RNA sequence: GCCCGGGUGGCGGAAUUGGUAGACGCUGCGGACUUAAAAUCCGUUUUCCGAAAGGAAGUGAGGGUUCAAGUCCCUCCCCGGGCACCA
């Protein structure tokens, strides 16, 4: 019998079946355990790239595995359709962003379907459609009413030549990407969402999220950056208002030798009016982009303002400086500098020859030279007046009490987390539903006027948003007083759309934001996506889910119960990208080998969380395996139907293959369900196939044992290579489809063995391998190990000091 | 600069709770089949010494803990991700 493996035909058969049966369309069923399996939805950038194929396949494998576990699985797909690339394409090709986006969606949807993903396409969402974004406009107006959104000035990258705001990505080495002009920091009014109102909840709940990787939770903790400290006031010469600073180290207060404020700080701006040198320095500080990494890596510079603050305890003058490393957006935009006990302050003091004073001594009494290097640890206070001798906590409490009793300071909690600025000066996004009235100020668009629809047929020039030039969009009547007013032309950060789409999949056609179906499906049981989203997207989504909860829209607080962060796809050690010219087109590979081979290689080449190094020959190897797999099943089928397995009549070889089969089922079940190490699951399948290939037993029971092994492999590989397994399962004589089959079950009785192999070490070095009875006790194992010829060579003439026996594993003899 | 990962043969990776380093696959090499090639199949493939049996070294570098370290601790180097307007 000769039936060659023809992936195109096989994959068509399987997909036709799933389509005809609507295998992946689901509705709520309260009698069944639901499993909501979700991938971070893609931006429709053009065609699928290998990074997409990887994450989509990982999620699909989990969805199909959970289905075989009996779960009621929902796996939807949609499009994060707003964003800058559509505008860039519009400028380049003179195509409206909407048209470009919808064409990409059609292209990518078709590719996904060719890959056979188990999506419920009836739930498809595109965020650029008014029926989607109207609900986030609505939620924004609700948040407005609750005081959860507000407007304030905030810094953007300004391109002075193109007269437009740039994204950080559009700033290359401090210059605009098109104009090459030096970028400036500029402050403009923008809308903010009060994510800090949920800071404590977002932080505390991380301790109760066992389904998330520790690394992501740690990153989020650090990002939120809760710190307990003291807010202190320093009187300033010639100012009515004192200068307020936040510190987590009030114990170092007596070591303050200068203070520093941000370039945007009012004190700096007032000093600039009197002193042109300061004004010039502040201008220089603003000649940089707004990215924090730029600020943190550039040379630390400062200038004395010629103003003194008064040390609140010693009464001594403390010079005020303006410094480029102080962030206006963190704390109060001013810091007290303690060069003796802070690394950055120390470096700055050395550079500008400012005094360095030691006020903390090591707790162990050792000597340090503060002029040589800073001392950062907690310790005992010295040179601190009445507070000498106190430890960190004692000093913290005493100094906090001192300030609080005089009303010059207070204990407070500071967060590194800042409120979320959601305004973007861009066209291709959700219009912010606000109207500016000369009398009524900013007014939210009333519910009955939503959605504020983004006009789709526009020309994009790259010089600011085209909405500003559309009077029919901008000019409106004030909803409150009816006077002539102007509509907001900024759009939302696209992270707003991606902060709630997961809930909308539950009820994509609802004529409210979310209905009761969201409570059936939410939270997402398994969320999969790139680790690059570990902070922003995942934190915003956790915030939005809580806002929706508090609005009564959803019961869940956390949106994602389990999180899997997958690594990038690399080629020649670098991320695949058009810029580097190292991309591999999935389409060509599918045409050559079929979808199953591409899926298999993706799962086999690396564990999902690690970067995956692309290998053309590895793909060919995956294809070879599928051909052998196909051939092995057909050979078995060609020999006719297998008889029923009679477990009690098996000989040793038959028992051994059967043991291998059930060991493999146990291993792959663990790899798929718990560890998500699909690469080792594939390797274990290959090992079992190799064992079947070596096995040569034409007896009735021999073929039955073989058949059992093959059926197990077909089922266990079906989440990864569903098409070939669909056909093979039918070839094996099953009338029901593989997609409806249950996951194979381990027969514990098949796992038992009379003898086990153990290794013998002498002084930790491997010297022999022995086979011992499975039920042998430690002494017997030790004796057998000592008796080994090669072991004797190494212990000859030496004292055996100790013998360690780890049953089932090894013996270590120490001489 | 700060936070989070990672570093194991020629290559991708395995080693799950501190217990046989290199599973599985790729590549290379040797062989079978073939008029030939492709495809397929078999063998072999960490390095060094050895005919072999066997031995020595070995998981980015340097220290430490332990009967035993790729795995735990300390210091350092390199690579990747994030740093709030890329998505």
PDB file of N, CA, C and O in Angstrom, chain A residues 146-150 193-202 415 417-420 543 546-547 549-550:
ATOM      1  N   UNK A 146     -17.240  60.320  36.889  1.00  0.00           N
ATOM      2  CA  UNK A 146     -16.760  59.827  38.185  1.00  0.00           C
ATOM      3  C   UNK A 146     -15.464  60.488  38.632  1.00  0.00           C
ATOM      4  O   UNK A 146     -14.932  60.141  39.684  1.00  0.00           O
ATOM      5  N   UNK A 147     -14.931  61.364  37.787  1.00  0.00           N
ATOM      6  CA  UNK A 147     -13.654  61.999  38.144  1.00  0.00           C
ATOM      7  C   UNK A 147     -12.457  61.103  37.923  1.00  0.00           C
ATOM      8  O   UNK A 147     -11.384  61.339  38.485  1.00  0.00           O
ATOM      9  N   UNK A 148     -12.615  60.054  37.102  1.00  0.00           N
ATOM     10  CA  UNK A 148     -11.495  59.154  36.835  1.00  0.00           C
ATOM     11  C   UNK A 148     -10.658  59.594  35.630  1.00  0.00           C
ATOM     12  O   UNK A 148      -9.661  58.966  35.311  1.00  0.00           O
ATOM     13  N   UNK A 149     -11.116  60.669  34.942  1.00  0.00           N
ATOM     14  CA  UNK A 149     -10.281  61.245  33.891  1.00  0.00           C
ATOM     15  C   UNK A 149     -10.138  62.737  34.157  1.00  0.00           C
ATOM     16  O   UNK A 149     -11.005  63.357  34.770  1.00  0.00           O
ATOM     17  N   UNK A 150      -9.044  63.302  33.746  1.00  0.00           N
ATOM     18  CA  UNK A 150      -8.819  64.728  33.936  1.00  0.00           C
ATOM     19  C   UNK A 150      -7.838  65.215  32.881  1.00  0.00           C
ATOM     20  O   UNK A 150      -7.215  64.413  32.189  1.00  0.00           O
ATOM     21  N   UNK A 193      -6.100  59.173  32.459  1.00  0.00           N
ATOM     22  CA  UNK A 193      -6.941  58.262  33.229  1.00  0.00           C
ATOM     23  C   UNK A 193      -6.238  57.946  34.545  1.00  0.00           C
ATOM     24  O   UNK A 193      -5.035  57.681  34.570  1.00  0.00           O
ATOM     25  N   UNK A 194      -7.026  57.966  35.615  1.00  0.00           N
ATOM     26  CA  UNK A 194      -6.445  57.840  36.960  1.00  0.00           C
ATOM     27  C   UNK A 194      -6.151  56.388  37.332  1.00  0.00           C
ATOM     28  O   UNK A 194      -6.784  55.816  38.230  1.00  0.00           O
ATOM     29  N   UNK A 195      -5.177  55.827  36.688  1.00  0.00           N
ATOM     30  CA  UNK A 195      -4.793  54.452  37.036  1.00  0.00           C
ATOM     31  C   UNK A 195      -4.192  54.418  38.441  1.00  0.00           C
ATOM     32  O   UNK A 195      -4.286  53.402  39.132  1.00  0.00           O
ATOM     33  N   UNK A 196      -3.638  55.540  38.895  1.00  0.00           N
ATOM     34  CA  UNK A 196      -3.041  55.549  40.237  1.00  0.00           C
ATOM     35  C   UNK A 196      -4.094  55.335  41.326  1.00  0.00           C
ATOM     36  O   UNK A 196      -3.755  54.901  42.425  1.00  0.00           O
ATOM     37  N   UNK A 197      -5.361  55.613  41.005  1.00  0.00           N
ATOM     38  CA  UNK A 197      -6.424  55.361  41.993  1.00  0.00           C
ATOM     39  C   UNK A 197      -6.528  53.870  42.298  1.00  0.00           C
ATOM     40  O   UNK A 197      -7.062  53.471  43.327  1.00  0.00           O
ATOM     41  N   UNK A 198      -6.042  53.037  41.377  1.00  0.00           N
ATOM     42  CA  UNK A 198      -6.099  51.582  41.566  1.00  0.00           C
ATOM     43  C   UNK A 198      -4.720  50.993  41.880  1.00  0.00           C
ATOM     44  O   UNK A 198      -4.551  49.784  41.852  1.00  0.00           O
ATOM     45  N   UNK A 199      -3.743  51.862  42.162  1.00  0.00           N
ATOM     46  CA  UNK A 199      -2.360  51.382  42.313  1.00  0.00           C
ATOM     47  C   UNK A 199      -2.240  50.290  43.369  1.00  0.00           C
ATOM     48  O   UNK A 199      -1.638  49.235  43.122  1.00  0.00           O
ATOM     49  N   UNK A 200      -2.814  50.522  44.536  1.00  0.00           N
ATOM     50  CA  UNK A 200      -2.667  49.528  45.608  1.00  0.00           C
ATOM     51  C   UNK A 200      -3.326  48.213  45.243  1.00  0.00           C
ATOM     52  O   UNK A 200      -2.776  47.142  45.478  1.00  0.00           O
ATOM     53  N   UNK A 201      -4.518  48.285  44.639  1.00  0.00           N
ATOM     54  CA  UNK A 201      -5.211  47.047  44.272  1.00  0.00           C
ATOM     55  C   UNK A 201      -4.438  46.300  43.194  1.00  0.00           C
ATOM     56  O   UNK A 201      -4.303  45.080  43.248  1.00  0.00           O
ATOM     57  N   UNK A 202      -3.937  47.041  42.217  1.00  0.00           N
ATOM     58  CA  UNK A 202      -3.164  46.402  41.141  1.00  0.00           C
ATOM     59  C   UNK A 202      -1.906  45.753  41.689  1.00  0.00           C
ATOM     60  O   UNK A 202      -1.464  44.709  41.208  1.00  0.00           O
ATOM     61  N   UNK A 415       4.151  56.562  44.516  1.00  0.00           N
ATOM     62  CA  UNK A 415       4.186  55.529  43.486  1.00  0.00           C
ATOM     63  C   UNK A 415       5.028  56.009  42.318  1.00  0.00           C
ATOM     64  O   UNK A 415       4.978  57.183  41.956  1.00  0.00           O
ATOM     65  N   UNK A 417       4.384  54.665  39.498  1.00  0.00           N
ATOM     66  CA  UNK A 417       3.311  54.643  38.488  1.00  0.00           C
ATOM     67  C   UNK A 417       2.722  56.034  38.315  1.00  0.00           C
ATOM     68  O   UNK A 417       2.420  56.708  39.287  1.00  0.00           O
ATOM     69  N   UNK A 418       2.556  56.434  37.066  1.00  0.00           N
ATOM     70  CA  UNK A 418       1.918  57.719  36.777  1.00  0.00           C
ATOM     71  C   UNK A 418       0.567  57.474  36.127  1.00  0.00           C
ATOM     72  O   UNK A 418       0.333  56.413  35.554  1.00  0.00           O
ATOM     73  N   UNK A 419      -0.292  58.494  36.200  1.00  0.00           N
ATOM     74  CA  UNK A 419      -1.578  58.369  35.512  1.00  0.00           C
ATOM     75  C   UNK A 419      -1.343  58.221  34.017  1.00  0.00           C
ATOM     76  O   UNK A 419      -0.331  58.658  33.481  1.00  0.00           O
ATOM     77  N   UNK A 420      -2.323  57.574  33.387  1.00  0.00           N
ATOM     78  CA  UNK A 420      -2.180  57.157  31.995  1.00  0.00           C
ATOM     79  C   UNK A 420      -2.606  58.293  31.058  1.00  0.00           C
ATOM     80  O   UNK A 420      -3.795  58.624  31.008  1.00  0.00           O
ATOM     81  N   UNK A 543      -6.249  47.404  34.844  1.00  0.00           N
ATOM     82  CA  UNK A 543      -6.913  48.640  35.292  1.00  0.00           C
ATOM     83  C   UNK A 543      -8.312  48.751  34.689  1.00  0.00           C
ATOM     84  O   UNK A 543      -9.301  48.954  35.397  1.00  0.00           O
ATOM     85  N   UNK A 546     -11.016  46.566  36.059  1.00  0.00           N
ATOM     86  CA  UNK A 546     -11.531  47.049  37.348  1.00  0.00           C
ATOM     87  C   UNK A 546     -12.486  48.224  37.153  1.00  0.00           C
ATOM     88  O   UNK A 546     -13.486  48.348  37.872  1.00  0.00           O
ATOM     89  N   UNK A 547     -12.163  49.083  36.184  1.00  0.00           N
ATOM     90  CA  UNK A 547     -13.083  50.194  35.909  1.00  0.00           C
ATOM     91  C   UNK A 547     -14.426  49.626  35.436  1.00  0.00           C
ATOM     92  O   UNK A 547     -15.500  50.065  35.868  1.00  0.00           O
ATOM     93  N   UNK A 549     -15.589  46.652  36.099  1.00  0.00           N
ATOM     94  CA  UNK A 549     -16.197  46.000  37.270  1.00  0.00           C
ATOM     95  C   UNK A 549     -16.927  47.038  38.113  1.00  0.00           C
ATOM     96  O   UNK A 549     -18.083  46.848  38.494  1.00  0.00           O
ATOM     97  N   UNK A 550     -16.267  48.159  38.384  1.00  0.00           N
ATOM     98  CA  UNK A 550     -16.861  49.168  39.249  1.00  0.00           C
ATOM     99  C   UNK A 550     -18.014  49.898  38.557  1.00  0.00           C
ATOM    100  O   UNK A 550     -18.810  50.556  39.210  1.00  0.00           O
TER     101      UNK A 550
END
